[in-house]
Coordinates of C-alpha atoms in Angstrom, one line a residue:
X1373 CA 45.9 77.6 67.7
X1374 CA 42.7 78.2 69.7
X1375 CA 42.5 77.8 73.5
X1376 CA 40.3 74.7 73.1
X1377 CA 42.9 73.0 70.9
X1378 CA 45.7 73.9 73.3
X1379 CA 43.9 72.2 76.3
X1380 CA 43.2 69.2 74.1
X1381 CA 46.8 68.8 73.0
X1382 CA 48.0 69.6 76.5
X1383 CA 45.9 66.7 77.8
X1384 CA 47.2 64.3 75.2
X1385 CA 50.7 64.4 76.6
X1386 CA 50.2 65.5 80.3
X1387 CA 46.9 63.7 81.1
X1388 CA 45.8 66.8 82.9
X1389 CA 42.3 67.8 81.8
X1390 CA 42.1 71.6 81.9
X1391 CA 38.5 71.3 80.8
X1392 CA 37.7 70.3 84.4
X1393 CA 38.7 73.9 85.5
X1394 CA 36.5 76.9 85.1
X1395 CA 37.3 78.1 81.6
X1396 CA 37.4 81.9 82.1
X1397 CA 39.5 81.8 85.2
X1398 CA 41.9 79.2 83.8
X1399 CA 42.3 80.9 80.4
X1400 CA 43.2 84.2 82.1
X1401 CA 45.8 82.5 84.3
X1402 CA 47.4 80.7 81.3
X1403 CA 47.4 83.8 79.1
X1404 CA 49.1 85.8 81.9
X1405 CA 51.7 83.0 82.5
X1406 CA 52.6 82.7 78.8
X1407 CA 53.6 86.4 78.6
X1408 CA 56.4 85.7 81.1
X1409 CA 58.2 83.8 78.3
X1410 CA 57.8 86.4 75.6
X1411 CA 55.6 84.0 73.7
X1412 CA 52.6 85.1 71.6
X1413 CA 50.7 81.9 70.9
X1414 CA 49.5 78.7 72.5
X1415 CA 51.3 76.7 69.8
X1416 CA 54.7 78.1 70.8
X1417 CA 54.0 77.6 74.5
X1418 CA 52.8 74.0 73.9
X1419 CA 56.1 73.3 72.0
X1420 CA 58.1 74.8 74.9
X1421 CA 56.2 72.7 77.5
X1422 CA 57.0 69.5 75.6
X1423 CA 60.7 70.4 75.2
X1424 CA 61.5 71.9 78.6
X1425 CA 60.6 69.9 81.7
X1426 CA 61.4 72.8 84.0
X1427 CA 59.0 75.0 82.2
X1428 CA 56.4 72.2 82.4
X1429 CA 56.8 71.8 86.1
X1430 CA 56.7 75.5 86.7
X1431 CA 53.5 75.7 84.7
X1432 CA 52.0 72.9 86.6
X1433 CA 52.8 74.7 89.9
X1434 CA 51.2 77.8 88.5
X1435 CA 48.0 76.0 87.6
X1436 CA 47.5 74.6 91.0
X1437 CA 46.9 77.6 93.2
X1438 CA 48.9 76.9 96.3
X1439 CA 47.6 79.1 99.1
X1440 CA 47.6 77.4 102.5
X1441 CA 48.3 77.9 106.2
X1442 CA 48.2 75.9 109.4
X1443 CA 44.8 75.6 111.1
X1444 CA 43.2 77.6 108.2
X1445 CA 39.7 78.6 109.4
X1446 CA 40.3 77.8 113.1
X1447 CA 36.7 77.3 114.0
X1448 CA 36.4 74.4 111.6
X1449 CA 39.5 72.8 113.0
X1450 CA 38.0 73.2 116.5
X1451 CA 34.8 71.4 115.3
X1452 CA 37.0 68.6 113.9
X1453 CA 38.9 68.3 117.2
X1454 CA 35.9 68.6 119.6
X1455 CA 32.9 67.2 117.7
X1456 CA 34.1 65.0 114.8
X1457 CA 37.3 63.1 115.9
X1458 CA 36.2 61.9 119.3
X1459 CA 33.2 60.1 117.7
X1460 CA 35.2 59.0 114.6
X1461 CA 38.4 57.5 116.1
X1462 CA 38.2 53.8 116.9
X1463 CA 40.9 53.0 119.5
X1464 CA 41.1 49.4 118.3
X1465 CA 42.2 50.2 114.8
X1466 CA 44.5 52.4 112.8
X1467 CA 43.0 55.8 111.9
X1468 CA 43.5 56.4 108.2
X1469 CA 43.6 60.0 106.9
X1470 CA 44.0 61.3 103.4
X1471 CA 44.9 65.0 102.9
X1472 CA 44.0 65.5 99.2
X1473 CA 45.5 68.4 97.2
X1474 CA 47.7 69.1 100.2
X1475 CA 49.7 71.9 98.6
X1476 CA 52.7 73.0 100.8
X1477 CA 51.8 70.5 103.5
X1478 CA 50.2 72.8 106.1
X1479 CA 47.0 70.7 106.4
X1480 CA 48.5 67.3 106.8
X1481 CA 51.0 68.6 109.3
X1482 CA 48.1 70.3 111.1
X1483 CA 46.3 67.0 111.2
X1484 CA 49.4 65.3 112.6
X1485 CA 49.7 67.9 115.4
X1486 CA 46.0 67.5 116.2
X1487 CA 46.1 63.7 116.2
X1488 CA 49.3 63.4 118.2
X1489 CA 47.5 65.1 121.1
X1490 CA 44.6 62.6 120.9
X1491 CA 46.0 59.1 120.1
X1492 CA 49.3 57.3 120.0
X1493 CA 51.4 58.1 116.9
X1494 CA 51.4 54.4 115.9
X1495 CA 47.5 54.5 115.7
X1496 CA 47.1 56.9 112.8
X1497 CA 48.4 57.1 109.3
X1498 CA 48.3 60.3 107.1
X1499 CA 48.7 60.2 103.3
X1500 CA 49.1 63.6 101.7
X1501 CA 48.8 64.0 97.9
X1502 CA 49.1 66.7 95.3
X1503 CA 49.4 66.9 91.5
X1504 CA 52.4 69.2 91.7
X1505 CA 55.8 67.5 92.3
X1506 CA 57.6 70.8 93.1
X1507 CA 55.1 71.7 95.8
X1508 CA 55.3 68.2 97.3
X1509 CA 59.1 68.7 97.7
X1510 CA 58.4 71.9 99.6
X1511 CA 55.9 70.1 101.8
X1512 CA 58.4 67.3 102.5
X1513 CA 61.0 69.9 103.5
X1514 CA 58.6 71.4 106.1
X1515 CA 59.9 75.0 106.2
X1516 CA 57.3 77.7 106.6
X1517 CA 57.2 81.6 106.6
X1518 CA 55.7 83.5 109.5
X1519 CA 52.5 84.3 107.6
X1520 CA 51.5 80.7 107.4
X1521 CA 52.0 80.3 111.2
X1522 CA 49.4 82.8 112.3
X1523 CA 47.0 80.3 113.7
X1524 CA 49.6 78.2 115.5
X1525 CA 49.4 78.5 119.3
X1526 CA 52.6 79.5 121.1
X1527 CA 52.6 76.0 122.8
X1528 CA 52.4 74.2 119.4
X1529 CA 54.9 76.5 117.9
X1530 CA 57.6 75.9 120.6
X1531 CA 56.8 72.1 120.7
X1532 CA 56.6 71.2 117.0
X1533 CA 58.7 73.9 115.2
X1534 CA 62.3 75.2 115.2
X1535 CA 62.9 78.9 114.4
X1536 CA 65.3 79.3 111.5
X1537 CA 66.7 82.4 109.7
X1538 CA 64.1 82.0 106.9
X1539 CA 61.1 80.7 108.8
X1540 CA 60.0 77.8 110.9
X1541 CA 61.0 74.2 110.4
X1542 CA 58.5 71.5 111.5
X1543 CA 59.9 68.9 113.8
X1544 CA 60.9 65.4 112.7
X1545 CA 58.4 64.0 115.2
X1546 CA 55.5 65.5 113.0
X1547 CA 57.3 65.2 109.7
X1548 CA 57.7 61.4 109.9
X1549 CA 53.9 61.0 110.4
X1550 CA 53.2 62.0 106.8
X1551 CA 53.6 60.1 103.6
X1552 CA 53.6 62.4 100.6
X1553 CA 52.6 61.1 97.1
X1554 CA 51.8 62.6 93.7
X1555 CA 48.1 62.2 92.8
X1556 CA 45.8 63.6 90.1
X1557 CA 42.2 63.9 91.5
X1558 CA 40.8 63.7 88.0
X1559 CA 42.4 60.5 86.8
X1560 CA 44.2 58.5 89.4
X1561 CA 42.8 55.7 91.6
X1562 CA 41.5 56.9 95.0
X1563 CA 42.6 55.1 98.2
X1564 CA 39.9 53.1 100.0
X1565 CA 38.6 52.8 103.5
X1566 CA 39.7 56.2 104.6
X1567 CA 38.4 57.4 107.9
X1568 CA 38.9 61.1 107.2
X1569 CA 39.4 62.9 103.9
X1570 CA 40.5 66.5 104.1
X1571 CA 40.2 68.4 100.8
X1572 CA 39.8 72.2 101.4
X1573 CA 39.7 75.3 99.2
X1574 CA 40.6 73.4 96.1
X1575 CA 37.4 72.3 94.3
X1576 CA 36.2 75.9 93.9
X1577 CA 38.4 76.1 90.8
X1578 CA 36.8 73.1 89.2
X1579 CA 33.7 72.9 86.9
X1580 CA 30.4 71.6 88.4
X1581 CA 30.8 68.3 86.4
X1582 CA 34.4 67.8 87.7
X1583 CA 33.3 68.5 91.3
X1584 CA 30.4 66.0 91.1
X1585 CA 32.8 63.3 89.9
X1586 CA 35.4 64.1 92.6
X1587 CA 32.7 64.2 95.4
X1588 CA 31.3 60.8 94.2
X1589 CA 34.8 59.3 94.3
X1590 CA 35.5 60.8 97.8
X1591 CA 32.2 59.1 99.0
X1592 CA 33.4 55.7 97.6
X1593 CA 36.8 56.3 99.2
X1594 CA 35.4 56.8 102.7
X1595 CA 35.2 54.0 105.2
X1596 CA 31.6 53.2 106.5
X1597 CA 31.5 56.1 109.0
X1598 CA 34.2 58.2 107.4
X1599 CA 34.2 62.0 107.1
X1600 CA 34.9 64.4 104.3
X1601 CA 36.1 67.8 105.5
X1602 CA 35.8 70.6 102.9
X1603 CA 36.7 74.3 102.9
X1604 CA 34.7 77.3 104.0
X1605 CA 33.7 78.3 100.5
X1606 CA 32.8 74.7 99.4
X1607 CA 29.6 73.8 101.2
X1608 CA 28.1 70.9 99.2
X1609 CA 24.6 71.6 97.8
X1610 CA 22.5 68.4 97.6
X1611 CA 25.3 66.1 99.0
X1612 CA 22.9 63.1 98.6
X1613 CA 23.6 63.3 94.8
X1614 CA 27.1 62.2 95.6
X1615 CA 26.4 59.5 98.2
X1616 CA 27.1 61.9 101.0
X1617 CA 25.1 63.6 103.9
X1618 CA 25.9 66.6 106.1
X1619 CA 27.2 65.8 109.5
X1620 CA 28.3 69.3 110.6
X1621 CA 28.8 72.5 108.5
X1622 CA 31.6 71.6 106.1
X1623 CA 31.7 68.0 107.3
X1624 CA 30.1 65.1 105.3
X1625 CA 29.7 61.4 105.8
X1626 CA 28.4 58.5 103.6
X1627 CA 24.7 58.6 103.1

């Protein structure tokens, strides 16, 4: 079985389109992963994925590269706090946030910490989504190693985290602000009238065609003055093509 046939048949039962990912990069990752099971062909691995749900979930987690940390790229979060949010938040209505491809939950929890300081907790709603069920369970648990805490201030660390033997547990005060859901950016319906979409350091793994589709859907998902916040390696070239326009570096609004 060729790689192209594998991704075609994988899609037929998983509805996850690996064609949307950069082929060379994805093929290398899959080939490396297969070797762990002592398997020599895509056909054997496909049969194992269909038979063993644990293998399937592990593979899904491997495909979605889960690297995250709190306040990743601190300057950009400072821009969000000082330049974007004060002009974006309407005190007369609920502020709706979508943290897309949220991985281990660092970003939605970062958003909750930030918003808690700015507006009453009953005035904002954060929905956090990811394609990977296992990683969502980790996010819901809210336990983090020291390395993901590097950009947390001592004040926020003492206020919103509890030190445990194996890391830091986020407080229930922040945990209850997030609703975690499974979501596939390539096929599922997008939420609408979102004031702030945060999707960072994810789309670099997608093909240009897939990125164009996702950016267009993000634009439609935004409320009239809503903002899309992307990662430091994901500056959008020609945002107007997707119904977006630059607001600040790495921040885009509807055009």
